[in-house]
Coordinates of C-alpha atoms in Angstrom, one line a residue:
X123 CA -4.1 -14.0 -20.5
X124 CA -2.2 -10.7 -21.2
X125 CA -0.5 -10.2 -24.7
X126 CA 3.5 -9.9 -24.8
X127 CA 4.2 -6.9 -26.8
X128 CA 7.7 -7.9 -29.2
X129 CA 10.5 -6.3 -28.5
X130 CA 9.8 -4.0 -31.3
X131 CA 6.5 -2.7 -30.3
X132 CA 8.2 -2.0 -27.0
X133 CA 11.5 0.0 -28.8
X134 CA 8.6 1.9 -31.0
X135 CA 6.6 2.8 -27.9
X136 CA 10.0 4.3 -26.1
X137 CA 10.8 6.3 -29.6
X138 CA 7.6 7.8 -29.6
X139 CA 8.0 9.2 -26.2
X140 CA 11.3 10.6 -26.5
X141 CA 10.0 12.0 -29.3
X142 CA 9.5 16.0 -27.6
X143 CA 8.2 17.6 -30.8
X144 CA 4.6 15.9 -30.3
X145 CA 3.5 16.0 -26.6
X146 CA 0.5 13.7 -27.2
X147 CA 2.3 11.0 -29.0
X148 CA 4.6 11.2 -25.8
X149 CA 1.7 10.5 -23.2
X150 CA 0.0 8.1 -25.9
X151 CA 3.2 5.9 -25.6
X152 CA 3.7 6.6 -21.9
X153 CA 0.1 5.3 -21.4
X154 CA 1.1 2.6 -23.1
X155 CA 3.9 1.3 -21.4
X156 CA 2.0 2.4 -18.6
X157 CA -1.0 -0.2 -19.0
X158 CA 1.5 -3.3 -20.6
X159 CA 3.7 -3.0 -17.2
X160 CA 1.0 -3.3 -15.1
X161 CA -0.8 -6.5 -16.2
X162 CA 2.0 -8.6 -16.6
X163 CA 5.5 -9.5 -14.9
X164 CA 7.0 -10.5 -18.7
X165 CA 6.1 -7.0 -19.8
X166 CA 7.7 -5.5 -16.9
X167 CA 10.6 -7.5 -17.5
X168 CA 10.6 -7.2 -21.3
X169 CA 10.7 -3.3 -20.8
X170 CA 13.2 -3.0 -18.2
X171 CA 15.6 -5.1 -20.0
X172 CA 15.4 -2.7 -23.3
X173 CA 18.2 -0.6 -24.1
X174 CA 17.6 2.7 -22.5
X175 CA 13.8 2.5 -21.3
X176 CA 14.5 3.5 -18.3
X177 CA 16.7 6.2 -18.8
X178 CA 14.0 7.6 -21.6
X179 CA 11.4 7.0 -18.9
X180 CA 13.4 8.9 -16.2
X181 CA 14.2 11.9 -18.5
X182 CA 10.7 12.2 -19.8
X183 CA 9.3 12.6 -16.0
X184 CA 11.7 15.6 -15.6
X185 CA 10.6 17.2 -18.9
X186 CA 9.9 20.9 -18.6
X187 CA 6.9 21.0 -21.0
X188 CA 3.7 22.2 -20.8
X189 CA 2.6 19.0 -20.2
X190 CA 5.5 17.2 -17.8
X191 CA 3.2 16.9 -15.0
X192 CA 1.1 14.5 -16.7
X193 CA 4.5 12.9 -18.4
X194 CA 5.8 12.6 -14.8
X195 CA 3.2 10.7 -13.5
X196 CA 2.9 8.2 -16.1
X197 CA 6.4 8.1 -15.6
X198 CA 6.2 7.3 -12.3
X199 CA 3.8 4.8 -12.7
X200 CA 5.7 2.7 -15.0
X201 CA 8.9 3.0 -12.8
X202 CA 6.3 2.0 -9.6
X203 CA 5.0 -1.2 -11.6
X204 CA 8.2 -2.0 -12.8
X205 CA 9.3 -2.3 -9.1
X206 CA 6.5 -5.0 -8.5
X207 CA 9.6 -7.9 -9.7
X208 CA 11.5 -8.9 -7.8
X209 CA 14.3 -9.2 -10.1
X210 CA 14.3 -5.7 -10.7
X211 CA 14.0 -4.1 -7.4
X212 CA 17.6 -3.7 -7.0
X213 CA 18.1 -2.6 -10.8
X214 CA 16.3 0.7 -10.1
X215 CA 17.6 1.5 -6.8
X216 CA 20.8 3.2 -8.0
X217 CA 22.2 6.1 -6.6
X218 CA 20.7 8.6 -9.9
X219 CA 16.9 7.1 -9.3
X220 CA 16.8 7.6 -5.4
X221 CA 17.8 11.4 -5.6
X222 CA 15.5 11.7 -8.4
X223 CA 12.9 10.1 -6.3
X224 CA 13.9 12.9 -3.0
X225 CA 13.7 15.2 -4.9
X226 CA 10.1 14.9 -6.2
X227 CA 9.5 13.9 -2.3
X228 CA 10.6 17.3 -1.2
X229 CA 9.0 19.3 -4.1
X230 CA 6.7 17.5 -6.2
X231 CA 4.6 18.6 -9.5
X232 CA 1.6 17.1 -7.8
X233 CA 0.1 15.8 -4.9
X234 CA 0.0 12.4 -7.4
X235 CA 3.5 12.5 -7.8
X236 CA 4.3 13.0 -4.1
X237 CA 2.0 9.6 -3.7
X238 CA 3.7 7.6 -6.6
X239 CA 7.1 9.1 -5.8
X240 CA 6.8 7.6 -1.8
X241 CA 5.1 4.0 -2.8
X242 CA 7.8 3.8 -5.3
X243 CA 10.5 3.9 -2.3
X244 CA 8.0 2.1 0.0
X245 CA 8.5 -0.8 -2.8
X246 CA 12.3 -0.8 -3.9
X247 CA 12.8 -0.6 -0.2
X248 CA 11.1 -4.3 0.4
X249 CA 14.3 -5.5 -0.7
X250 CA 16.0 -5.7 2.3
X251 CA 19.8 -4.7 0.3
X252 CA 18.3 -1.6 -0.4
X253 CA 17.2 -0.3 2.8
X254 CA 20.7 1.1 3.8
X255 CA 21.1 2.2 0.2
X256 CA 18.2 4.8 0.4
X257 CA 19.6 5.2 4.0
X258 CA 22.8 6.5 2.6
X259 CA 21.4 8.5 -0.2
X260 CA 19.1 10.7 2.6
X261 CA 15.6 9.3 1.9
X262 CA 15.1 8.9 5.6
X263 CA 15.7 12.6 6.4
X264 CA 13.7 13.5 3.2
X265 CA 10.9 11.7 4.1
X266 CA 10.3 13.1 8.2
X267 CA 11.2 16.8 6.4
X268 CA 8.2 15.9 3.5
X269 CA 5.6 14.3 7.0
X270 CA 6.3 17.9 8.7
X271 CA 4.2 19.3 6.3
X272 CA 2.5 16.8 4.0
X273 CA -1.3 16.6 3.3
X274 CA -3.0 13.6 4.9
X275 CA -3.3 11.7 1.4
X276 CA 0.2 12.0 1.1
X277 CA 0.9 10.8 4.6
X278 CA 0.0 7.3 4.2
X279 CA 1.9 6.7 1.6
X280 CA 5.1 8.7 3.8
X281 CA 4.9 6.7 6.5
X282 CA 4.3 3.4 4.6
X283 CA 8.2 4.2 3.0
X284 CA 9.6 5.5 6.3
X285 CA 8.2 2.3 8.2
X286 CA 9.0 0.1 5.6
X287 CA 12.7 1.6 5.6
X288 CA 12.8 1.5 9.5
X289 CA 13.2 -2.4 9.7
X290 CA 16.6 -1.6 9.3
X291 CA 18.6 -0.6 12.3
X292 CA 20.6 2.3 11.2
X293 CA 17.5 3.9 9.2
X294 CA 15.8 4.1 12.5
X295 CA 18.6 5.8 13.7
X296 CA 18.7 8.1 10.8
X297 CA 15.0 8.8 11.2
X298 CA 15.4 9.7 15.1
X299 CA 18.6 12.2 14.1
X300 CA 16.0 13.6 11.3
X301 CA 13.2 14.2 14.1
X302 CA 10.7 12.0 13.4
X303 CA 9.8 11.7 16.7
X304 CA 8.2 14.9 17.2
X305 CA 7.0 15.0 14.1
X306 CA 5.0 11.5 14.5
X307 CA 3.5 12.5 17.2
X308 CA 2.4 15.7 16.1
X309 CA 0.5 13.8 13.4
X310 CA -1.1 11.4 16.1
X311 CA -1.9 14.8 18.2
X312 CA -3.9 16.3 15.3
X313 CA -7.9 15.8 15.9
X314 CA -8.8 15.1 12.6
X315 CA -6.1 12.7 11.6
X316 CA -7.5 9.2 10.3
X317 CA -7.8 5.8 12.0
X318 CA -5.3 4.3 9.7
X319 CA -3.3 7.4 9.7
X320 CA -2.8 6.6 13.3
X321 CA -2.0 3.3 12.8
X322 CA 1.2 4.0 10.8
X323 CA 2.2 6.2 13.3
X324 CA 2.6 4.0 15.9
X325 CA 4.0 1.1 14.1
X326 CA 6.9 3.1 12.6
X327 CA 7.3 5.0 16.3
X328 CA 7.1 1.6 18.0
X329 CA 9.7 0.2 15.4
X330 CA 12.0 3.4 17.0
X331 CA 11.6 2.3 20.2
X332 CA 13.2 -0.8 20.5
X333 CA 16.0 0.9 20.4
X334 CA 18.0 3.2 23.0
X335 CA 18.0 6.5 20.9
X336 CA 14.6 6.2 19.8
X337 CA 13.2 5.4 23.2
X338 CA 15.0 8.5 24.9
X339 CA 13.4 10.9 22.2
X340 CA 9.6 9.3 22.9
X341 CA 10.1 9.7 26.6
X342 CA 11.1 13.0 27.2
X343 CA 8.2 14.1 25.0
X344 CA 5.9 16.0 26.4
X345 CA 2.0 14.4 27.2
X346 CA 3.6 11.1 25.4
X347 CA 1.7 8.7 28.0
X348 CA -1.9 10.6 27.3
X349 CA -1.1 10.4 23.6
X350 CA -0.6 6.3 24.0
X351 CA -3.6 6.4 26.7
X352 CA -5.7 7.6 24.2
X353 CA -4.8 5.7 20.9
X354 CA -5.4 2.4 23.0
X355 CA -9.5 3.5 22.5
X356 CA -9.2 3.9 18.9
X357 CA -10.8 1.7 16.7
X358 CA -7.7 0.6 14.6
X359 CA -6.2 -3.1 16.2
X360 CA -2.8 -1.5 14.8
X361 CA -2.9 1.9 16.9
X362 CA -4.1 -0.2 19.8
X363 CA -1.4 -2.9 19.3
X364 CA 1.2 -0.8 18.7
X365 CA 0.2 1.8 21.6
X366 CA 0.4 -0.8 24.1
X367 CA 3.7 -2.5 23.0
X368 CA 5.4 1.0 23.1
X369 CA 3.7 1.7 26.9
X370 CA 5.0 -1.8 27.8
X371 CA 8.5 -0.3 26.9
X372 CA 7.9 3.0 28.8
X373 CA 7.2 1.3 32.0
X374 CA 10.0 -0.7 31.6
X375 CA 12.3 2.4 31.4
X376 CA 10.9 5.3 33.5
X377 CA 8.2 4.4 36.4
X378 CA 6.8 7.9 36.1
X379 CA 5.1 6.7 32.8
X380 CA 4.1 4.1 34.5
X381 CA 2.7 6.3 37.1
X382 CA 0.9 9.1 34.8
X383 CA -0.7 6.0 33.0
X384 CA -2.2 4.7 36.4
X385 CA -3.6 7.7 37.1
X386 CA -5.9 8.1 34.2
X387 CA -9.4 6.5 35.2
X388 CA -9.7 4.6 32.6
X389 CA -6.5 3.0 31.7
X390 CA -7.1 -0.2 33.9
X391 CA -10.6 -0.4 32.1
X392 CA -8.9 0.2 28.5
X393 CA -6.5 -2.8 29.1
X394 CA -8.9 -4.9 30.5
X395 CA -10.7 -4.7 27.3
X396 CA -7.7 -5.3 25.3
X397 CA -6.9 -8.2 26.8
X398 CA -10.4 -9.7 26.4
X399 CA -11.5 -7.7 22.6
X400 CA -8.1 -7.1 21.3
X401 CA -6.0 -8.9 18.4
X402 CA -3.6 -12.2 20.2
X403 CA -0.9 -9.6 19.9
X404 CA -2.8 -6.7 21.4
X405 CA -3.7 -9.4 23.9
X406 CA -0.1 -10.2 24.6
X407 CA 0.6 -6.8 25.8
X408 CA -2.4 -5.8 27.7
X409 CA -1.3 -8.7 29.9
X410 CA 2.1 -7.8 30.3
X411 CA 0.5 -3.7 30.8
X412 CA -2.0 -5.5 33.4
X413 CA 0.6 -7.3 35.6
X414 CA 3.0 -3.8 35.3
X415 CA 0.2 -1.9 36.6
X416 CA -0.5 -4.5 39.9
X417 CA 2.9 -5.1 40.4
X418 CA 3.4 -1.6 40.5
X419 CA 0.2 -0.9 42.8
X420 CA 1.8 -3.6 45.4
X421 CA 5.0 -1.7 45.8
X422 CA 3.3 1.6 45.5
X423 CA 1.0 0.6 48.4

């Protein structure tokens, strides 16, 4: 059973890292706070509820020391377990913290502190009151601007925020405006993106197109149906589920997708298989794709 530190230890801890003459009693108490917020829910609480800590915490991972990359990701890792209550998600979504948070998005110290930075959003934004609040503060746009050009490792953690900040309407609409679109799709075109890479593509761009905006933009884009044709033989369950659902949608909208589809030789063959291999969701779809596609043949022929 984890210790409870006393209130004291806790004030002692945050004195030492404000404390900018010594840079390795700083990290010392960082690492501290650090390893006591992430064991226990009554630390977390205990910490977030002492007067100042997190304004101490956020100042210290802006520091301009030698050392402030290593202060901002121990920083950043306290803020990131403190998020794991409940109680406190909505505490540290203010205005101040989600700019902060952009801001390291857009340019961070570190390829860690672009990861910690994103998973930190991904996990205010569970709440569901502070969706529209990143929403209004421009995390949606910061995020598609960071996935135009973010490495791979940082990817996952991107689109875990964005698709975790898409269950809300007007984010999704914010995220089409902002391009994501394009710039999903140029991830799922890349040869040597990941399985699960993929499959965080497609969920956040088949969250987009249930609605009108979002469907218009994945339409007129070009080689879209090959792109879904092809993610319906990956591995991933989640690019295959996901692939189909957004086709089903297509075909609903434009029978030229429908059409472009039919004509690759092995479509019929890949839904067949979904329908017998896939997950009951994948399943789902392959037979709404399969009776599309004969329905289609019928009136065609």
């Amino acid at each position: 059973m984890p210790i409870i530190p006393s209130i004291e230890s806790i004030a002692e801890c945050l004195a030492q890292a404000a404390n900018s003459g010594s840079e390795e009693a700083q990290e010392r108490a960082l690492q501290s706070l650090s390893s006591l917020t992430k064991v226990s829910t009554e630390n977390r609480n205990l910490l977030a509820h002492t007067h100042g800590a997190i304004p101490t915490i956020l100042s210290l991972s802006s520091s301009s020391s030698s050392s402030s990359v290593h202060l901002q990701i121990l920083s950043l890792s306290i803020l990131l377990n403190l998020s794991l209550n409940p109680n406190l998600k909505r505490t540290l979504a203010t205005t101040t913290n989600i700019q902060y948070l952009n801001s390291i998005i857009l340019s961070p110290a570190s390829l860690h502190s672009s990861k910690l930075a994103a998973s930190l959003v991904c996990s205010l934004a569970m709440l569901d009151k502070n969706k529209a609040v990143f929403g209004v503060a421009g995390t949606v746009q910061v995020i598609v601007k960071a996935l135009s050009n973010a490495a791979s490792s940082a990817a996952h953690h991107l689109l875990s925020s964005l698709f975790e900040l898409s269950q809300f309407h007007g984010n999704c609409t914010l995220a089409v405006w902002a391009g994501a679109v394009p710039v999903l799709l140029g991830i799922l075109e890349d040869p040597d993106e990941e399985e699960d890479l993929s499959g965080s593509c497609l969920s956040v761009l088949s969250l987009l197109s249930r609605y009108e905006q979002g469907m218009q933009e994945i339409q007129a884009a070009d080689g879209v149906v090959e792109l879904l044709v092809d993610a319906l033989k990956r591995r991933c369950m989640v690019s295959r589920e996901n692939a189909a659902e957004i086709l089903v949608r297509l075909f609903e909208e434009d029978e030229k997708c429908m059409r472009d589809a039919v004509g690759k030789h092995d479509f019929s063959s890949l839904t067949a298989d979904l329908s017998i291999r896939g997950s009951a969701k994948a399943r789902e779809k392959a037979a709404v794709l399969t009776t599309m596609i004969m329905d289609f043949n019928l009136d065609y022929y």
